[in-house]
Coordinates of C-alpha atoms in Angstrom, one line a residue:
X63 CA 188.5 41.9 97.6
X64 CA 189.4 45.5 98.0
X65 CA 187.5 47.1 100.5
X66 CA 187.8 45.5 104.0
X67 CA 186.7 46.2 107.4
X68 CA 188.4 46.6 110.7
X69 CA 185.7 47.6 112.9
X70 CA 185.2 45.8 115.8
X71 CA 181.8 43.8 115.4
X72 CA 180.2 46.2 118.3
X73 CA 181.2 49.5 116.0
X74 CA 179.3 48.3 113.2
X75 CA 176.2 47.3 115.4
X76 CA 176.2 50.9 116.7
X77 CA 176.8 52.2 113.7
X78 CA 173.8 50.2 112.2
X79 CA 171.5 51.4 115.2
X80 CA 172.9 55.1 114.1
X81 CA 171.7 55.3 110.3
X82 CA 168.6 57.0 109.3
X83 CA 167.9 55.4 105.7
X84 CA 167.0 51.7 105.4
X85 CA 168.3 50.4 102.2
X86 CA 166.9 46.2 101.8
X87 CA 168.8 44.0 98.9
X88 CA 166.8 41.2 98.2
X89 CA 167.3 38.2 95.7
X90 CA 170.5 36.6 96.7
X91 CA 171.2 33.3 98.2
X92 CA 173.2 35.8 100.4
X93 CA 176.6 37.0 102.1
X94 CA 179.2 36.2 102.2
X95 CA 179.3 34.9 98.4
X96 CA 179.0 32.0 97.8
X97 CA 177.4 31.4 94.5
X98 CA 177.3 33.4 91.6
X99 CA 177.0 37.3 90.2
X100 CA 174.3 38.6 92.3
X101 CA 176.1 37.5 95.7
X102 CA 179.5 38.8 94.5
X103 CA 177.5 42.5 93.2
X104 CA 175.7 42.3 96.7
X105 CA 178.7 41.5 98.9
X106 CA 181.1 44.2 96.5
X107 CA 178.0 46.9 97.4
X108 CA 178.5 45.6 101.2
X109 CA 182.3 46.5 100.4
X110 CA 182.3 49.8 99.4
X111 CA 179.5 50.8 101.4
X112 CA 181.9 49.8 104.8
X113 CA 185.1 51.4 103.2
X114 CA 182.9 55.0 102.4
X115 CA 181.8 54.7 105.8
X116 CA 178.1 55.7 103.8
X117 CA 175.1 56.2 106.3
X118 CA 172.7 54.3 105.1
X119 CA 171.4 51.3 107.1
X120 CA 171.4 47.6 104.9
X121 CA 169.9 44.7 105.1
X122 CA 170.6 41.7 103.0
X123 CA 168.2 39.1 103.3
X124 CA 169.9 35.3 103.2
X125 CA 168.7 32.0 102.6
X126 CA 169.3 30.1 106.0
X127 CA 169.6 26.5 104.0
X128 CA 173.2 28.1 102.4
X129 CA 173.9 29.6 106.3
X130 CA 174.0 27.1 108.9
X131 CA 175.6 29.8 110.5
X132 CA 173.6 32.7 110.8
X133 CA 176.0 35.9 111.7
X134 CA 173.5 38.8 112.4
X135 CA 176.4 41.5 110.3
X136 CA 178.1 41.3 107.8
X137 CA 180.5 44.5 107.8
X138 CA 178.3 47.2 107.7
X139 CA 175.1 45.2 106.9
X140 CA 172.6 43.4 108.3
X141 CA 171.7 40.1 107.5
X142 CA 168.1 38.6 107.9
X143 CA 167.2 34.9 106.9
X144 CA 164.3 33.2 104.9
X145 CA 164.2 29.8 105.5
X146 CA 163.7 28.6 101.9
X147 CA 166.6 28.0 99.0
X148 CA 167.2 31.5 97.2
X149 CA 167.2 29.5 93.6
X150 CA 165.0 27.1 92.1
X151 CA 160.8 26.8 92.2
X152 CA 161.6 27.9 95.6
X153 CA 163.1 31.4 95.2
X154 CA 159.4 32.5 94.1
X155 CA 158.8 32.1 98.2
X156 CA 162.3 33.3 98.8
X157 CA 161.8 36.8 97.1
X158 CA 158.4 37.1 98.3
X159 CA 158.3 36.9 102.1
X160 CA 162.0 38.4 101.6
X161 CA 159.4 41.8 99.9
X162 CA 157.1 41.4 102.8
X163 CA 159.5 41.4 105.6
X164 CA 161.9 44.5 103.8
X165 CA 157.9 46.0 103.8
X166 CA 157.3 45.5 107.6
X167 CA 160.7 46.5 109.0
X168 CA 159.9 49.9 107.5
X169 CA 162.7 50.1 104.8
X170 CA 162.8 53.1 102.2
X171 CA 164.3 51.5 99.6
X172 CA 164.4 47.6 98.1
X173 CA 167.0 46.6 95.7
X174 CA 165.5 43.5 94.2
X175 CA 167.8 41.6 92.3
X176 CA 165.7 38.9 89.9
X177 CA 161.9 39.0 89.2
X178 CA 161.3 35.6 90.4
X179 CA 159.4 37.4 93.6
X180 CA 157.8 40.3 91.0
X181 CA 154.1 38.7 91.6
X182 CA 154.2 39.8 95.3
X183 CA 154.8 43.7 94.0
X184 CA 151.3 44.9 93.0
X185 CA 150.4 44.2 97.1
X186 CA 153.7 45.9 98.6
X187 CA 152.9 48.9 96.0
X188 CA 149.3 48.8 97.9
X189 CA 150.2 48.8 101.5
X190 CA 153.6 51.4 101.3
X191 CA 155.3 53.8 100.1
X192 CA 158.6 51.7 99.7
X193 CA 160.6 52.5 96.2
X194 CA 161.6 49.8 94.9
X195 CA 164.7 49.2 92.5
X196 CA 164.6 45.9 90.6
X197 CA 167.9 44.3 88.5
X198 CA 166.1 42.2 85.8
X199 CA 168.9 40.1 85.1
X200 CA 169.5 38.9 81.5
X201 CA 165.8 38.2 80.3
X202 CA 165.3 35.2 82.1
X203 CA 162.0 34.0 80.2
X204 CA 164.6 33.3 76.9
X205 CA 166.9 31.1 78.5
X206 CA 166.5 27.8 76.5
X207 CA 166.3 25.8 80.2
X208 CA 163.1 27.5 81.1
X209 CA 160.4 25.8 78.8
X210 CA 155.9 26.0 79.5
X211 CA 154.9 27.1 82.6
X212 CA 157.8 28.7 83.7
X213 CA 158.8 30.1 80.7
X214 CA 155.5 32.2 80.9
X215 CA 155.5 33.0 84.6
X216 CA 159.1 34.7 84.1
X217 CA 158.4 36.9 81.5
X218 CA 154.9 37.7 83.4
X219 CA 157.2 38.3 86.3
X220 CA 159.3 40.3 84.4
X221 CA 156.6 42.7 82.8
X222 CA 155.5 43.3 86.5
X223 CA 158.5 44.0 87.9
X224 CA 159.2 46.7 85.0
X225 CA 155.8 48.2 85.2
X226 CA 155.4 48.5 89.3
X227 CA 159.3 49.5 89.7
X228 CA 160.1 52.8 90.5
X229 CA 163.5 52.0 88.6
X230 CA 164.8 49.3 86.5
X231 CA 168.7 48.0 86.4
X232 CA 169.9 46.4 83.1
X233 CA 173.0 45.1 83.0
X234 CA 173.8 45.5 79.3
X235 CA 172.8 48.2 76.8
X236 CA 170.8 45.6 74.7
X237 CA 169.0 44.8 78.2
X238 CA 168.2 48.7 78.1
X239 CA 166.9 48.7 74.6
X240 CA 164.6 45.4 75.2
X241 CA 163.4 47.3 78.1
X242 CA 162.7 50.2 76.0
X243 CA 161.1 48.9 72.7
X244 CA 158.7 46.1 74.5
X245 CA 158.1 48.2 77.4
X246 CA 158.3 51.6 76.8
X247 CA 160.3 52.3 80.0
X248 CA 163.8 53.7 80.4
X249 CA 166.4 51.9 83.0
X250 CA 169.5 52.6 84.4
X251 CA 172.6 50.5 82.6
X252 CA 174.7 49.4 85.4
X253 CA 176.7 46.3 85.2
X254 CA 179.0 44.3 86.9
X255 CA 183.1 44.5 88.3
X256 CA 185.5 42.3 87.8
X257 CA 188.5 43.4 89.7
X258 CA 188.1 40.6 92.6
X259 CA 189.0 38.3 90.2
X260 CA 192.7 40.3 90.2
X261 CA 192.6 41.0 93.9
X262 CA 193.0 37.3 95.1
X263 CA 195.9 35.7 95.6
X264 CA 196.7 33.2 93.1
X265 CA 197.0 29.1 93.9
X266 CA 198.3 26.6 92.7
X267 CA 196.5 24.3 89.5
X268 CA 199.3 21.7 89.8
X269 CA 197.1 19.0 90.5
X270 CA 195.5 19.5 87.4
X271 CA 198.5 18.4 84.9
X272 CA 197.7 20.8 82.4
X273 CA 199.6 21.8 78.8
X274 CA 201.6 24.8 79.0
X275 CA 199.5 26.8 76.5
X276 CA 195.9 26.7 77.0
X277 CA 193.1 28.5 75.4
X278 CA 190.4 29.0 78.7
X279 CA 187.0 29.1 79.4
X280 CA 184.5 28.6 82.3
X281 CA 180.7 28.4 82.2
X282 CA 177.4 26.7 83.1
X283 CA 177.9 23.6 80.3
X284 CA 174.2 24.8 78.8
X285 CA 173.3 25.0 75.4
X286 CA 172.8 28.2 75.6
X287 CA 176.7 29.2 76.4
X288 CA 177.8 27.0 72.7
X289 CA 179.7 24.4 74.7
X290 CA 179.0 22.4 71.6
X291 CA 180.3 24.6 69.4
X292 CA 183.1 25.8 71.2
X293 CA 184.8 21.8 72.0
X294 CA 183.6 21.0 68.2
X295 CA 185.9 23.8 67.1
X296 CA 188.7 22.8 69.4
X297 CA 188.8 19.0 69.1
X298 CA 190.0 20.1 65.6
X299 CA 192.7 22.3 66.5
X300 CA 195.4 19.8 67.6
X301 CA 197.8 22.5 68.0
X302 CA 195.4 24.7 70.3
X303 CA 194.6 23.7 73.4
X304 CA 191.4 24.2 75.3
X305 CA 190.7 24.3 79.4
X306 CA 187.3 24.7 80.1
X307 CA 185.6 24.6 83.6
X308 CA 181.7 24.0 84.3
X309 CA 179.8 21.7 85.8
X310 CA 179.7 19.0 83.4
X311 CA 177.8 15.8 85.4
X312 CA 174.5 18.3 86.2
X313 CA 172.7 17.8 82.7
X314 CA 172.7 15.6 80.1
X315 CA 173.9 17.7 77.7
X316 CA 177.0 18.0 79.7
X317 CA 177.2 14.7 80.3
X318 CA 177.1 13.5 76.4
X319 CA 179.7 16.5 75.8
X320 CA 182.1 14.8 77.7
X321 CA 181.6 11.3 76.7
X322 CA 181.5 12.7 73.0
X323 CA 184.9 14.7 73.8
X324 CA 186.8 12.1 76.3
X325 CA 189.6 11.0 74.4
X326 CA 190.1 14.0 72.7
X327 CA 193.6 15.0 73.8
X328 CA 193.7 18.6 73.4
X329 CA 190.8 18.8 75.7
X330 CA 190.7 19.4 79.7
X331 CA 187.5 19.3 81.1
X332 CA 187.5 20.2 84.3
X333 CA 184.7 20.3 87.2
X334 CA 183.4 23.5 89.1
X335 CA 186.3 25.1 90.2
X336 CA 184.9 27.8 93.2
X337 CA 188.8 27.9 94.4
X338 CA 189.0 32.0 93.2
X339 CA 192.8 31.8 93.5
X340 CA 193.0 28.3 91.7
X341 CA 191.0 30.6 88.8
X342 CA 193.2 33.1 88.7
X343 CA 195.7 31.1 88.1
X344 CA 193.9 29.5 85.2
X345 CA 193.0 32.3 83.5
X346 CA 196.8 34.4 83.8
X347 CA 198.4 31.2 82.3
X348 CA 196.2 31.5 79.7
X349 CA 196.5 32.4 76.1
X350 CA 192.8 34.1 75.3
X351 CA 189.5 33.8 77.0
X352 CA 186.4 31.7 75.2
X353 CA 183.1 33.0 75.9
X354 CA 180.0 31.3 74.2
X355 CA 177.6 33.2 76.5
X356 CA 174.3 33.9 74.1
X357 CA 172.3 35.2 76.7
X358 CA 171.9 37.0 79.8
X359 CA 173.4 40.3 79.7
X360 CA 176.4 41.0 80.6
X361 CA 178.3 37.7 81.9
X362 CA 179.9 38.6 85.1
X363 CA 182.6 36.1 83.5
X364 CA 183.4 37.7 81.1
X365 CA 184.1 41.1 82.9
X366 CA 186.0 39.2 85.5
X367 CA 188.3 37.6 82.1
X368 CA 188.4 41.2 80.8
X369 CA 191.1 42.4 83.8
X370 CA 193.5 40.0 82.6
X371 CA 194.4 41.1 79.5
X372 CA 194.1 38.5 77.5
X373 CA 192.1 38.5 74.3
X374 CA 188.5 37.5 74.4
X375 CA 187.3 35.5 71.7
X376 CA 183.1 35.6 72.2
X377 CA 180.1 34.4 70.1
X378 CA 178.9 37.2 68.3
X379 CA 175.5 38.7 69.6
X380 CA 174.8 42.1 71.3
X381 CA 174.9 41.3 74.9
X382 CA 179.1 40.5 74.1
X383 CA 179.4 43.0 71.8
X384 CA 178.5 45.9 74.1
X385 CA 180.1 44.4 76.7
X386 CA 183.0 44.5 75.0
X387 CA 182.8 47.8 73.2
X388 CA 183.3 45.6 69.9
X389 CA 186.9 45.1 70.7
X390 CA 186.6 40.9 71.3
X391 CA 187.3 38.3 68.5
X392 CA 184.1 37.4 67.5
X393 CA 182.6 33.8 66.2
X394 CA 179.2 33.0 65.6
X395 CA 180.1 29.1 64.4
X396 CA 182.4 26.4 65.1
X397 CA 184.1 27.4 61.7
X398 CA 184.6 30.9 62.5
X399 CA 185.9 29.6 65.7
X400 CA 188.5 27.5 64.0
X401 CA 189.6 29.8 61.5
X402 CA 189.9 32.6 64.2
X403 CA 192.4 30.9 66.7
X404 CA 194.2 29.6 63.4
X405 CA 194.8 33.1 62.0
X406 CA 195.5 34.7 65.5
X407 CA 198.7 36.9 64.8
X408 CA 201.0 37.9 67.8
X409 CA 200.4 41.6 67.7
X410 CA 196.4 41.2 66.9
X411 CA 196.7 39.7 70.2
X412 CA 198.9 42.2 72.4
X413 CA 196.5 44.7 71.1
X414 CA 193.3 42.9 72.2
X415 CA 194.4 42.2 75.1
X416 CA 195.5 45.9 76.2
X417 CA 191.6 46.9 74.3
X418 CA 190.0 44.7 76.9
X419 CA 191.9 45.8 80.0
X420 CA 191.3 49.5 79.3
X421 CA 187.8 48.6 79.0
X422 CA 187.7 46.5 82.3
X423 CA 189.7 49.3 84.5
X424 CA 186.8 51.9 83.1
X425 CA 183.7 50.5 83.6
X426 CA 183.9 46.9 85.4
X427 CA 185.6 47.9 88.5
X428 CA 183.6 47.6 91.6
X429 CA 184.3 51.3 92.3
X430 CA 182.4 52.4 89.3
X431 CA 179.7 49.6 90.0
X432 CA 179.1 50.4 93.6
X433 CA 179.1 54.6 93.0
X434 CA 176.3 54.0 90.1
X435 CA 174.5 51.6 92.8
X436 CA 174.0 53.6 95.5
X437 CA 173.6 56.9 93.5
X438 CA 170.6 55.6 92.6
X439 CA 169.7 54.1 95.2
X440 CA 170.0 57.3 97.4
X441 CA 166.9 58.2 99.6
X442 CA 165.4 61.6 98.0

């Protein structure tokens, strides 16, 4: 990571007691990260925040079932914990005693990261003044995993959050424009950095015995990210090969990808990897970047590929394109995929590859990120 801290822990409790506006980000498991794009945006926020030496007080709230140990700061935040799992039926709970205690320890502001906790907002918008700043993420409620019930409570969740927010984050322009044409509301496009994927030293990936050119990808191994589609189009190209990292054994879908692809020797298949140097490695060694994402926004996986400057070849819908600014390789079938990493030429390649880290290094560094972020969030 780039910023670090080398106060003493006493500084940065005095310097907590010191600040005059209370800032609370809710809707992480917590810091430090140690799970996925809302921890890494919350602990990079943490980051700058220390570096700037900005006055604001913090508090993040944490789940106490990822924290067995509970550190009371975190550089220049302030951690509280909610003893329920920040994911899951129980992240409903999570979010919403996380709103009532940001409510009753006076803060001005709430980042709320997720709607899952939105149903809790018409009370705090009754008993205070708090403004409240709510990330919707990638429109939850159209994720294929979510079917009935909680398909339905999520996009209820999500319509609340919009209407009782005093702003709305998207991540992605085509978040923005959602947000706009079924709500009638304007938000603020921020989305996420990728440059502490670059920042880490690299390890090794030895133990993995893998080809010397490799094609690479990493994902949740849902339908949803065109797993399918993208090991269909690969078990065909016997002179491509593919690494791709997810966690393979957690659905059945995953499970019948692998047994489908197992002998399939242009293939690697390899379990979670949350080793951030053992990915580095991975993706500098590699010859492009596969990203089947459909949904969501933008992927913080994407923007992190994006630094290397490698070519990104990405199923083609909106969310990727604007990510991108249209400068990817785009497939929207296993054919296209084929045909795309068969007639790959050596300087279409250089060129993406430069495209995509211009692109990174101007809007996906945590600079940029964390300067939009607390812009907004200023207290007026």
């Amino acid at each position: 990571m780039y910023y670090r801290s080398y106060r003493s822990g006493s500084e940065n409790e005095m310097r907590i007691s010191l600040a005059s506006h209370k800032i609370a980000i809710l809707g992480t498991v917590g810091v430090p990260a140690i799970y996925g794009g809302f921890e890494t945006l919350a602990e990079n926020l943490i980051q700058y925040h220390e570096a700037m030496s900005l006055p604001e007080l913090i508090t993040i709230y944490c789940s106490s079932r990822s924290y067995p140990l509970r550190q009371r700061v975190f550089l220049s935040a302030q951690l509280k914990y909610v003893p329920f799992n920040a994911n899951g039926v129980q992240s409903i709970f999570y979010d919403i005693i996380s709103l009532i205690s940001a409510v009753w320890n006076r803060n001005d502001v709430i980042l709320l990261l997720g709607v899952s906790g939105a149903i809790a907002l018409p009370f705090v918008k009754i008993f205070s003044s708090i403004r409240i700043v709510t990330n919707i993420d990638g429109i939850e409620w159209r994720r294929e995993k979510w079917k009935g019930l909680a398909k339905h409570f999520l996009r209820f969740s999500e319509k609340i959050a919009v209407r009782l927010s005093h702003d709305i984050i998207s991540d992605n322009q085509a978040i923005a424009e959602y947000v706009k044409q079924t709500y009638a509301v304007n938000s603020h496009v921020i989305a996420y950095g990728g440059d502490h994927a670059l920042a880490i030293e690299a390890s090794s990936v030895d133990e993995y015995q893998l080809p010397k050119s490799y094609s690479f990808s990493v994902c949740r191994i849902e339908p949803e990210n065109n797993v399918h589609v993208i090991l269909e189009a690969f078990s065909k190209l016997k002179s491509h090969n593919l690494v791709m990292v997810g966690n393979w054994k957690n659905s059945e879908y995953g499970r019948s990808l692998c047994r489908q692809y197992f002998d399939c020797g242009n293939l690697f298949l390899l379990d979670p990897i949350y080793d951030l140097g053992k990915l580095k490695t991975l993706r500098s060694n590699a010859f492009c970047y596969v990203h089947g994402h459909s949904a969501g926004g933008t992927n913080p996986s994407l923007v992190e590929a994006m630094h290397f400057g490698k070519p990104v070849v990405a199923f083609d819908c909106e969310f990727n394109r604007n990510t991108t600014e249209n400068h990817a390789l785009f497939f929207k079938s296993s054919l296209d995929l084929r045909h795309l990493m068969e007639t790959l030429e050596k300087g279409e390649v250089s060129k993406a590859g430069q495209d995509m880290t211009e692109i990174a290094n101007r809007r996906y560094t945590w600079r940029v990120i964390a300067q939009q972020y607390f812009a907004l969030l200023k207290v007026n």
